[in-house]
Short mmCIF file of C-alpha atoms in Angstrom, two decimals:
data_model
loop_
_atom_site.label_atom_id
_atom_site.label_comp_id
_atom_site.label_asym_id
_atom_site.label_seq_id
_atom_site.Cartn_x
_atom_site.Cartn_y
_atom_site.Cartn_z
CA UNK A 1 -53.66 -12.61 30.15
CA UNK A 2 -57.57 -11.88 29.44
CA UNK A 3 -58.39 -7.98 27.76
CA UNK A 4 -61.87 -6.62 28.19
CA UNK A 5 -64.62 -7.14 25.35
CA UNK A 6 -64.26 -4.50 22.70
CA UNK A 7 -68.36 -3.67 23.58
CA UNK A 8 -70.34 -4.35 26.02
CA UNK A 9 -72.66 -7.82 26.24
CA UNK A 10 -76.34 -7.53 25.85
CA UNK A 11 -78.42 -6.95 28.64
CA UNK A 12 -79.43 -10.18 30.46
CA UNK A 13 -82.20 -11.10 33.32
CA UNK A 14 -79.95 -13.83 34.08
CA UNK A 15 -78.17 -12.67 37.59
CA UNK A 16 -73.96 -13.27 37.13
CA UNK A 17 -72.20 -14.66 39.81
CA UNK A 18 -69.57 -12.03 41.16
CA UNK A 19 -66.11 -12.08 39.39
CA UNK A 20 -63.25 -12.71 42.03
CA UNK A 21 -60.55 -10.15 41.62
CA UNK A 22 -57.85 -11.66 39.09
CA UNK A 23 -54.17 -10.58 40.33
CA UNK A 24 -52.39 -8.35 37.80
CA UNK A 25 -49.45 -10.65 36.75
CA UNK A 26 -46.18 -9.01 34.89
CA UNK A 27 -46.50 -8.46 31.03
CA UNK A 28 -44.13 -10.29 28.32
CA UNK A 29 -43.67 -6.41 27.45
CA UNK A 30 -42.59 -5.23 30.92
CA UNK A 31 -39.91 -8.33 30.99
CA UNK A 32 -38.52 -6.85 27.68
CA UNK A 33 -38.64 -3.69 29.06
CA UNK A 34 -35.80 -4.77 31.73
CA UNK A 35 -33.41 -6.26 29.18
CA UNK A 36 -32.59 -2.75 28.84
CA UNK A 37 -32.02 -1.89 32.48
CA UNK A 38 -29.91 -5.23 32.69
CA UNK A 39 -27.62 -3.33 30.11
CA UNK A 40 -28.04 -0.33 32.08
CA UNK A 41 -26.51 -1.75 35.33
CA UNK A 42 -23.80 -3.61 33.30
CA UNK A 43 -22.53 0.02 31.84
CA UNK A 44 -22.73 1.36 35.63
CA UNK A 45 -20.97 -1.50 36.96
CA UNK A 46 -18.38 -1.66 34.26
CA UNK A 47 -17.73 2.39 34.69
CA UNK A 48 -17.69 1.87 38.60
CA UNK A 49 -15.28 -0.67 38.46
CA UNK A 50 -12.88 1.80 36.62
CA UNK A 51 -13.24 4.43 38.93
CA UNK A 52 -10.05 5.92 40.24
CA UNK A 53 -11.50 7.98 43.16
CA UNK A 54 -14.25 8.66 45.35
CA UNK A 55 -15.47 11.82 43.16
CA UNK A 56 -15.56 9.37 40.18
CA UNK A 57 -17.19 6.42 42.06
CA UNK A 58 -19.48 9.17 43.09
CA UNK A 59 -20.33 10.65 39.63
CA UNK A 60 -21.13 7.42 38.12
CA UNK A 61 -23.72 6.16 40.87
CA UNK A 62 -25.04 9.66 40.16
CA UNK A 63 -25.51 8.37 36.66
CA UNK A 64 -27.97 5.70 37.95
CA UNK A 65 -30.38 7.89 39.91
CA UNK A 66 -32.34 9.12 36.87
CA UNK A 67 -31.88 5.58 35.25
CA UNK A 68 -33.70 4.34 38.02
CA UNK A 69 -36.63 7.01 38.48
CA UNK A 70 -36.99 6.11 35.11
CA UNK A 71 -37.69 2.94 35.58
CA UNK A 72 -39.74 3.19 38.87
CA UNK A 73 -42.02 5.78 36.53
CA UNK A 74 -42.53 3.19 33.81
CA UNK A 75 -43.51 0.40 36.50
CA UNK A 76 -46.07 2.64 38.09
CA UNK A 77 -47.43 3.36 35.31
CA UNK A 78 -47.53 -0.28 34.13
CA UNK A 79 -49.68 -0.84 37.23
CA UNK A 80 -51.92 1.85 37.09
CA UNK A 81 -52.87 0.92 33.24
CA UNK A 82 -53.68 -2.67 34.71
CA UNK A 83 -54.39 -5.11 31.70
CA UNK A 84 -54.16 -2.14 29.48
CA UNK A 85 -50.64 -2.42 29.24
CA UNK A 86 -50.45 -5.60 27.48
CA UNK A 87 -52.65 -4.31 24.73
CA UNK A 88 -50.72 -3.43 21.71
CA UNK A 89 -50.90 0.72 23.25
CA UNK A 90 -49.18 -0.53 26.10
CA UNK A 91 -46.93 -2.19 24.47
CA UNK A 92 -45.67 0.20 22.20
CA UNK A 93 -45.35 2.70 25.25
CA UNK A 94 -43.56 -0.05 26.69
CA UNK A 95 -41.03 -0.12 23.53
CA UNK A 96 -40.91 3.26 23.22
CA UNK A 97 -39.52 3.77 27.01
CA UNK A 98 -37.66 0.82 26.46
CA UNK A 99 -35.94 3.01 23.12
CA UNK A 100 -35.07 5.96 25.43
CA UNK A 101 -33.65 3.74 28.24
CA UNK A 102 -31.28 2.10 26.07
CA UNK A 103 -30.01 5.52 24.31
CA UNK A 104 -29.92 6.53 28.47
CA UNK A 105 -27.76 3.52 28.78
CA UNK A 106 -25.47 3.53 25.90
CA UNK A 107 -24.39 7.08 26.50
CA UNK A 108 -23.42 6.19 30.57
CA UNK A 109 -19.49 5.78 29.44
CA UNK A 110 -19.45 9.51 28.18
CA UNK A 111 -21.85 11.11 29.78
CA UNK A 112 -19.75 13.50 31.17
CA UNK A 113 -18.29 13.79 27.85
CA UNK A 114 -19.45 13.54 24.25
CA UNK A 115 -22.66 12.06 25.13
CA UNK A 116 -24.44 14.08 27.87
CA UNK A 117 -26.35 15.72 25.09
CA UNK A 118 -27.30 11.74 24.44
CA UNK A 119 -27.74 11.16 27.91
CA UNK A 120 -30.32 14.65 28.73
CA UNK A 121 -32.34 14.50 25.59
CA UNK A 122 -33.43 10.93 25.81
CA UNK A 123 -34.09 11.03 29.36
CA UNK A 124 -36.17 13.98 29.09
CA UNK A 125 -38.35 11.95 26.12
CA UNK A 126 -38.98 9.06 28.44
CA UNK A 127 -39.84 11.42 31.25
CA UNK A 128 -42.35 13.09 28.21
CA UNK A 129 -43.54 9.73 27.63
CA UNK A 130 -44.54 8.59 30.83
CA UNK A 131 -45.80 12.06 32.12
CA UNK A 132 -48.24 12.05 29.30
CA UNK A 133 -49.53 8.44 29.83
CA UNK A 134 -49.74 8.80 33.32
CA UNK A 135 -52.27 11.91 32.46
CA UNK A 136 -54.22 9.76 29.96
CA UNK A 137 -54.85 6.40 32.08
CA UNK A 138 -58.87 6.37 33.46
CA UNK A 139 -59.07 7.86 36.89
CA UNK A 140 -55.95 10.23 37.09
CA UNK A 141 -56.11 13.75 36.88
CA UNK A 142 -55.38 15.56 34.18
CA UNK A 143 -54.76 19.10 35.16
CA UNK A 144 -51.20 20.23 35.30
CA UNK A 145 -50.10 19.58 38.79
CA UNK A 146 -47.09 19.68 41.15
CA UNK A 147 -46.86 15.56 41.25
CA UNK A 148 -43.21 13.48 40.74
CA UNK A 149 -44.30 13.10 37.52
CA UNK A 150 -44.40 16.70 36.96
CA UNK A 151 -41.47 17.66 38.40
CA UNK A 152 -39.20 15.00 36.79
CA UNK A 153 -40.78 16.53 33.35
CA UNK A 154 -40.38 19.93 33.92
CA UNK A 155 -37.72 20.89 37.01
CA UNK A 156 -35.29 18.00 36.86
CA UNK A 157 -35.22 17.15 33.36
CA UNK A 158 -34.32 20.51 31.94
CA UNK A 159 -31.53 20.89 34.63
CA UNK A 160 -30.24 17.49 32.93
CA UNK A 161 -30.25 19.18 29.61
CA UNK A 162 -28.42 22.32 31.32
CA UNK A 163 -25.51 20.64 32.52
CA UNK A 164 -25.55 18.70 29.55
CA UNK A 165 -25.33 21.15 27.49
CA UNK A 166 -22.69 23.64 30.17
CA UNK A 167 -20.30 20.64 30.74
CA UNK A 168 -17.47 20.52 33.50
CA UNK A 169 -18.21 21.99 36.95
CA UNK A 170 -21.49 23.12 35.83
CA UNK A 171 -22.52 19.83 34.33
CA UNK A 172 -22.17 18.17 37.33
CA UNK A 173 -23.77 20.54 40.04
CA UNK A 174 -26.93 20.92 37.94
CA UNK A 175 -27.10 16.92 37.60
CA UNK A 176 -26.72 16.35 41.61
CA UNK A 177 -29.59 19.29 41.98
CA UNK A 178 -31.65 17.31 39.69
CA UNK A 179 -30.82 14.29 41.33
CA UNK A 180 -31.69 15.55 44.81
CA UNK A 181 -35.27 16.95 43.54
CA UNK A 182 -36.39 13.36 42.02
CA UNK A 183 -34.94 12.31 45.16
CA UNK A 184 -37.40 14.08 47.36
CA UNK A 185 -39.89 14.86 45.07
CA UNK A 186 -41.62 11.34 45.92
CA UNK A 187 -41.75 11.98 49.68
CA UNK A 188 -42.34 15.82 49.63
CA UNK A 189 -45.62 15.63 47.09
CA UNK A 190 -46.53 11.67 48.94
CA UNK A 191 -49.74 13.18 48.85
CA UNK A 192 -50.32 13.29 45.28
CA UNK A 193 -49.55 9.29 44.89
CA UNK A 194 -51.94 8.68 47.59
CA UNK A 195 -54.74 9.89 45.59
CA UNK A 196 -53.52 7.21 43.53
CA UNK A 197 -54.74 3.01 43.90
CA UNK A 198 -52.17 0.30 43.26
CA UNK A 199 -52.36 -3.17 42.27
CA UNK A 200 -51.41 -5.16 45.46
CA UNK A 201 -49.89 -8.56 43.27
CA UNK A 202 -47.78 -6.59 40.69
CA UNK A 203 -45.45 -4.40 42.33
CA UNK A 204 -44.04 -6.51 44.55
CA UNK A 205 -43.13 -9.06 41.91
CA UNK A 206 -41.98 -5.93 39.81
CA UNK A 207 -39.51 -4.81 42.16
CA UNK A 208 -38.12 -8.58 42.91
CA UNK A 209 -37.69 -8.74 39.28
CA UNK A 210 -35.61 -5.25 39.68
CA UNK A 211 -33.27 -7.16 42.17
CA UNK A 212 -33.03 -10.30 40.47
CA UNK A 213 -31.59 -8.32 37.23
CA UNK A 214 -29.31 -6.43 39.94
CA UNK A 215 -28.16 -9.65 41.33
CA UNK A 216 -27.79 -11.14 37.68
CA UNK A 217 -25.17 -8.18 37.10
CA UNK A 218 -23.24 -9.78 40.19
CA UNK A 219 -23.18 -13.22 38.46
CA UNK A 220 -22.04 -11.65 35.01
CA UNK A 221 -19.45 -10.40 36.75
CA UNK A 222 -18.13 -12.52 38.77
CA UNK A 223 -18.22 -15.51 36.02
CA UNK A 224 -16.53 -12.83 33.22
CA UNK A 225 -13.58 -12.40 35.46
CA UNK A 226 -13.50 -15.72 35.95
CA UNK A 227 -13.88 -17.15 32.78
CA UNK A 228 -10.81 -14.09 31.25
CA UNK A 229 -8.28 -14.91 33.58
CA UNK A 230 -6.03 -17.96 35.54
CA UNK A 231 -8.62 -20.56 37.33
CA UNK A 232 -6.26 -22.00 39.94
CA UNK A 233 -6.45 -23.06 43.64
CA UNK A 234 -7.15 -19.16 44.98
CA UNK A 235 -9.56 -18.44 42.06
CA UNK A 236 -11.63 -21.38 42.71
CA UNK A 237 -11.95 -20.50 46.11
CA UNK A 238 -12.82 -16.92 45.79
CA UNK A 239 -15.78 -18.20 43.00
CA UNK A 240 -16.97 -20.43 45.69
CA UNK A 241 -17.06 -17.17 48.15
CA UNK A 242 -18.64 -15.28 45.36
CA UNK A 243 -21.49 -17.59 44.65
CA UNK A 244 -22.30 -18.10 48.55
CA UNK A 245 -22.56 -14.37 48.95
CA UNK A 246 -24.60 -14.28 46.24
CA UNK A 247 -26.95 -16.79 47.01
CA UNK A 248 -26.86 -15.37 50.94
CA UNK A 249 -28.27 -11.48 49.17
CA UNK A 250 -30.81 -13.69 47.19
CA UNK A 251 -32.28 -15.48 50.32
CA UNK A 252 -31.97 -12.32 52.74
CA UNK A 253 -34.83 -10.92 50.61
CA UNK A 254 -36.66 -13.34 48.91
CA UNK A 255 -37.09 -15.09 51.49
CA UNK A 256 -38.57 -13.84 54.17
CA UNK A 257 -38.28 -9.67 53.18
CA UNK A 258 -40.88 -10.33 49.98
CA UNK A 259 -43.31 -11.58 51.46
CA UNK A 260 -43.44 -9.04 54.20
CA UNK A 261 -43.53 -5.80 51.42
CA UNK A 262 -46.39 -7.58 49.71
CA UNK A 263 -48.39 -7.84 52.99
CA UNK A 264 -47.37 -4.33 53.81
CA UNK A 265 -48.72 -3.14 50.67
CA UNK A 266 -52.01 -5.02 51.15
CA UNK A 267 -53.00 -3.63 54.75
CA UNK A 268 -52.01 -0.48 55.03
CA UNK A 269 -53.78 2.48 54.77
CA UNK A 270 -51.93 4.47 53.13
CA UNK A 271 -50.55 2.71 49.86
CA UNK A 272 -48.43 5.90 48.98
CA UNK A 273 -46.15 5.42 52.34
CA UNK A 274 -45.20 1.83 51.10
CA UNK A 275 -44.59 2.72 47.07
CA UNK A 276 -42.38 5.45 48.64
CA UNK A 277 -40.41 4.70 51.21
CA UNK A 278 -40.01 0.49 50.55
CA UNK A 279 -40.13 0.26 46.66
CA UNK A 280 -38.92 3.67 45.37
CA UNK A 281 -36.17 4.26 48.28
CA UNK A 282 -35.27 1.39 50.02
CA UNK A 283 -35.19 -0.58 46.72
CA UNK A 284 -32.88 1.86 45.23
CA UNK A 285 -30.34 1.55 48.15
CA UNK A 286 -30.65 -2.38 47.41
CA UNK A 287 -29.83 -2.39 44.12
CA UNK A 288 -26.94 0.27 44.59
CA UNK A 289 -25.80 -2.10 47.09
CA UNK A 290 -25.89 -5.23 44.86
CA UNK A 291 -24.24 -3.25 42.03
CA UNK A 292 -21.23 -2.52 44.86
CA UNK A 293 -20.79 -5.70 45.38
CA UNK A 294 -20.80 -6.63 41.87
CA UNK A 295 -17.86 -4.42 41.23
CA UNK A 296 -16.10 -5.85 44.83
CA UNK A 297 -16.18 -9.47 43.17
CA UNK A 298 -14.92 -8.52 40.20
CA UNK A 299 -12.38 -7.12 41.94
CA UNK A 300 -12.21 -10.22 43.95
CA UNK A 301 -12.14 -12.75 41.07
CA UNK A 302 -8.92 -10.97 39.62
CA UNK A 303 -6.58 -10.33 42.80
CA UNK A 304 -8.00 -12.92 45.63
CA UNK A 305 -5.65 -12.75 48.31
CA UNK A 306 -4.27 -9.29 47.56
CA UNK A 307 -5.08 -6.38 49.90
CA UNK A 308 -7.10 -3.65 48.30
CA UNK A 309 -5.07 -1.01 46.28
CA UNK A 310 -8.16 0.87 44.52
CA UNK A 311 -11.45 2.27 45.26
CA UNK A 312 -13.33 -0.31 43.71
CA UNK A 313 -11.54 -3.16 45.70
CA UNK A 314 -12.72 -1.71 48.87
CA UNK A 315 -16.77 -1.57 47.67
CA UNK A 316 -17.56 -5.18 48.59
CA UNK A 317 -17.96 -4.26 52.19
CA UNK A 318 -20.03 -1.45 51.87
CA UNK A 319 -22.60 -2.88 49.27
CA UNK A 320 -23.20 -5.78 51.80
CA UNK A 321 -23.63 -3.39 54.81
CA UNK A 322 -25.68 -1.20 52.71
CA UNK A 323 -27.80 -3.95 51.50
CA UNK A 324 -28.33 -4.73 55.04
CA UNK A 325 -29.08 -1.12 56.03
CA UNK A 326 -31.71 -0.97 53.61
CA UNK A 327 -33.88 -3.83 55.37
CA UNK A 328 -33.75 -1.91 58.71
CA UNK A 329 -35.14 1.74 56.49
CA UNK A 330 -37.93 -0.96 55.23
CA UNK A 331 -38.96 -2.62 58.33
CA UNK A 332 -39.07 0.55 59.94
CA UNK A 333 -40.80 2.50 57.63
CA UNK A 334 -43.16 -0.63 57.41
CA UNK A 335 -43.79 -1.46 60.89
CA UNK A 336 -41.99 1.18 62.90
CA UNK A 337 -38.95 -1.65 63.93
CA UNK A 338 -36.06 -2.98 62.64
CA UNK A 339 -34.93 -6.04 63.99
CA UNK A 340 -31.98 -6.63 66.27
CA UNK A 341 -30.39 -9.12 64.35
CA UNK A 342 -30.17 -7.19 60.80
CA UNK A 343 -29.25 -3.91 62.36
CA UNK A 344 -26.58 -6.18 64.48
CA UNK A 345 -25.59 -7.67 60.79
CA UNK A 346 -25.37 -4.39 59.11
CA UNK A 347 -23.33 -3.08 62.03
CA UNK A 348 -20.77 -6.01 61.31
CA UNK A 349 -20.13 -5.79 57.43
CA UNK A 350 -19.81 -1.74 58.63
CA UNK A 351 -16.87 -3.10 60.86
CA UNK A 352 -16.20 -5.37 58.12
CA UNK A 353 -15.76 -2.64 55.97
CA UNK A 354 -13.51 -0.72 58.23
CA UNK A 355 -10.61 -3.21 58.20
CA UNK A 356 -11.26 -4.02 54.59
CA UNK A 357 -8.05 -2.38 53.79
CA UNK A 358 -5.64 -4.52 55.61
CA UNK A 359 -7.21 -7.67 54.34
CA UNK A 360 -7.17 -10.00 51.44
CA UNK A 361 -10.15 -9.67 49.54
CA UNK A 362 -11.32 -13.07 50.04
CA UNK A 363 -11.00 -12.64 53.63
CA UNK A 364 -13.32 -9.76 53.59
CA UNK A 365 -15.61 -11.88 51.43
CA UNK A 366 -15.27 -14.93 53.99
CA UNK A 367 -16.09 -12.53 56.80
CA UNK A 368 -19.43 -11.29 54.81
CA UNK A 369 -20.25 -14.67 53.88
CA UNK A 370 -20.24 -15.57 57.82
CA UNK A 371 -22.34 -12.47 58.96
CA UNK A 372 -25.24 -13.21 56.24
CA UNK A 373 -24.92 -17.30 57.10
CA UNK A 374 -25.25 -16.47 61.09
CA UNK A 375 -28.36 -13.74 60.00
CA UNK A 376 -30.17 -16.17 57.82
CA UNK A 377 -29.86 -18.96 60.26
CA UNK A 378 -30.74 -17.30 63.21
CA UNK A 379 -33.78 -16.39 61.45
CA UNK A 380 -34.85 -19.46 60.16
CA UNK A 381 -34.21 -20.50 63.77
CA UNK A 382 -36.57 -17.50 64.94
CA UNK A 383 -39.37 -18.37 62.55
CA UNK A 384 -38.87 -22.06 62.85
CA UNK A 385 -39.46 -22.21 66.71
CA UNK A 386 -42.08 -19.82 66.99
CA UNK A 387 -40.16 -17.16 68.98
CA UNK A 388 -40.75 -13.64 68.77
CA UNK A 389 -38.74 -11.50 66.87
CA UNK A 390 -35.81 -9.26 68.63
CA UNK A 391 -37.36 -5.86 67.77
CA UNK A 392 -35.54 -2.22 67.77
CA UNK A 393 -37.96 0.07 68.63
CA UNK A 394 -37.87 3.52 66.73
CA UNK A 395 -40.45 6.45 66.67
CA UNK A 396 -42.94 5.56 64.32
CA UNK A 397 -44.15 8.80 63.83
CA UNK A 398 -46.04 8.27 60.02
CA UNK A 399 -44.27 5.49 59.45
CA UNK A 400 -46.41 2.87 60.55
CA UNK A 401 -48.05 0.31 58.57
CA UNK A 402 -51.36 -1.96 59.30
CA UNK A 403 -49.63 -4.81 61.95
CA UNK A 404 -47.88 -3.70 64.81
CA UNK A 405 -44.51 -4.77 65.04
CA UNK A 406 -43.64 -8.56 65.23
CA UNK A 407 -47.64 -9.28 64.92
CA UNK A 408 -49.08 -10.60 61.33
CA UNK A 409 -47.23 -12.60 58.68
CA UNK A 410 -45.13 -9.28 57.79
CA UNK A 411 -43.29 -10.34 60.90
CA UNK A 412 -41.70 -13.25 59.26
CA UNK A 413 -38.97 -10.87 58.17
CA UNK A 414 -37.47 -7.81 55.89
#
């Protein structure tokens, strides 16, 4: 990646050709930063796999929310920094954020016990770093204002700290409150984000990479379980189903969805809508969904033809359903309509989830594979034959993007 010269060149009378805009690419330091979040997702998956009740599962998912907003905040700051992120100072910021993320991740297993204070303090330092760096960027207002970065530092972080000190029921209540504030502030304060201009190649690549991280966790969870246990015919069948399901999840996002997201970010007059609704919210749903799938696949390899006896064994179908509903939400927020095939597929996965308690886990996995195969096969056929997308039109409100539903490159699918 090139850097601007340290000093301006001497003036010259020779006219210079206009410089073409160079797309911002993901920096190596950002990829290193992502390694910490690989570990974080592994910690969340491992903890969730050991949950014995819906309450324990919900409290584990709650721990992922500050991690998610820390990753999103770092990504947005890196995007706004442009080429500066690959300078020594930018790399040091990313390494500092990664160190905070590592401490938060290490604390996950005992976040409601002995390591609650470590979790809260490390997260508070991360938010302080992001708030300070954002305010120092050129073109960003330095005045203290009610915007998502400030809310996270001055409202949510103190709630995490107070909850960690008090412990017990107070900890859960305060951490839920902090998470809800962080979850709602990008939406409620979207006008503050509207003041910022984001580079349109970098963000889609970054959020695509975080899905790769999550999908990688499904591979690791599945592979570790297969490597540690027996590997007879039932386990080989389960492994084949698991791998096919992972490939189909990748295909569902990256074959059609990712190009549509970039198109929308490039052409919408209000980038903050895409950054908030599609990147921050929809991708949060995607990652949580993939974590649920990872837990379900791990249980699939352990007992492929047993009926579920615990909550983690029931998470596979809800995870796939949430993943597909995320696409319906994202397309509605971008273009005012969801595609009929993805709504239908999501509803079918909900039906599978409702029956999953009565079915062997391998049968549930096979049904989900069949749904995703049908969905992706139908979408390939639609695109290749040039037929219009069947759309479920919803009230647009302020959700519409640049193109009308079903028109332009974004109609390829999301």
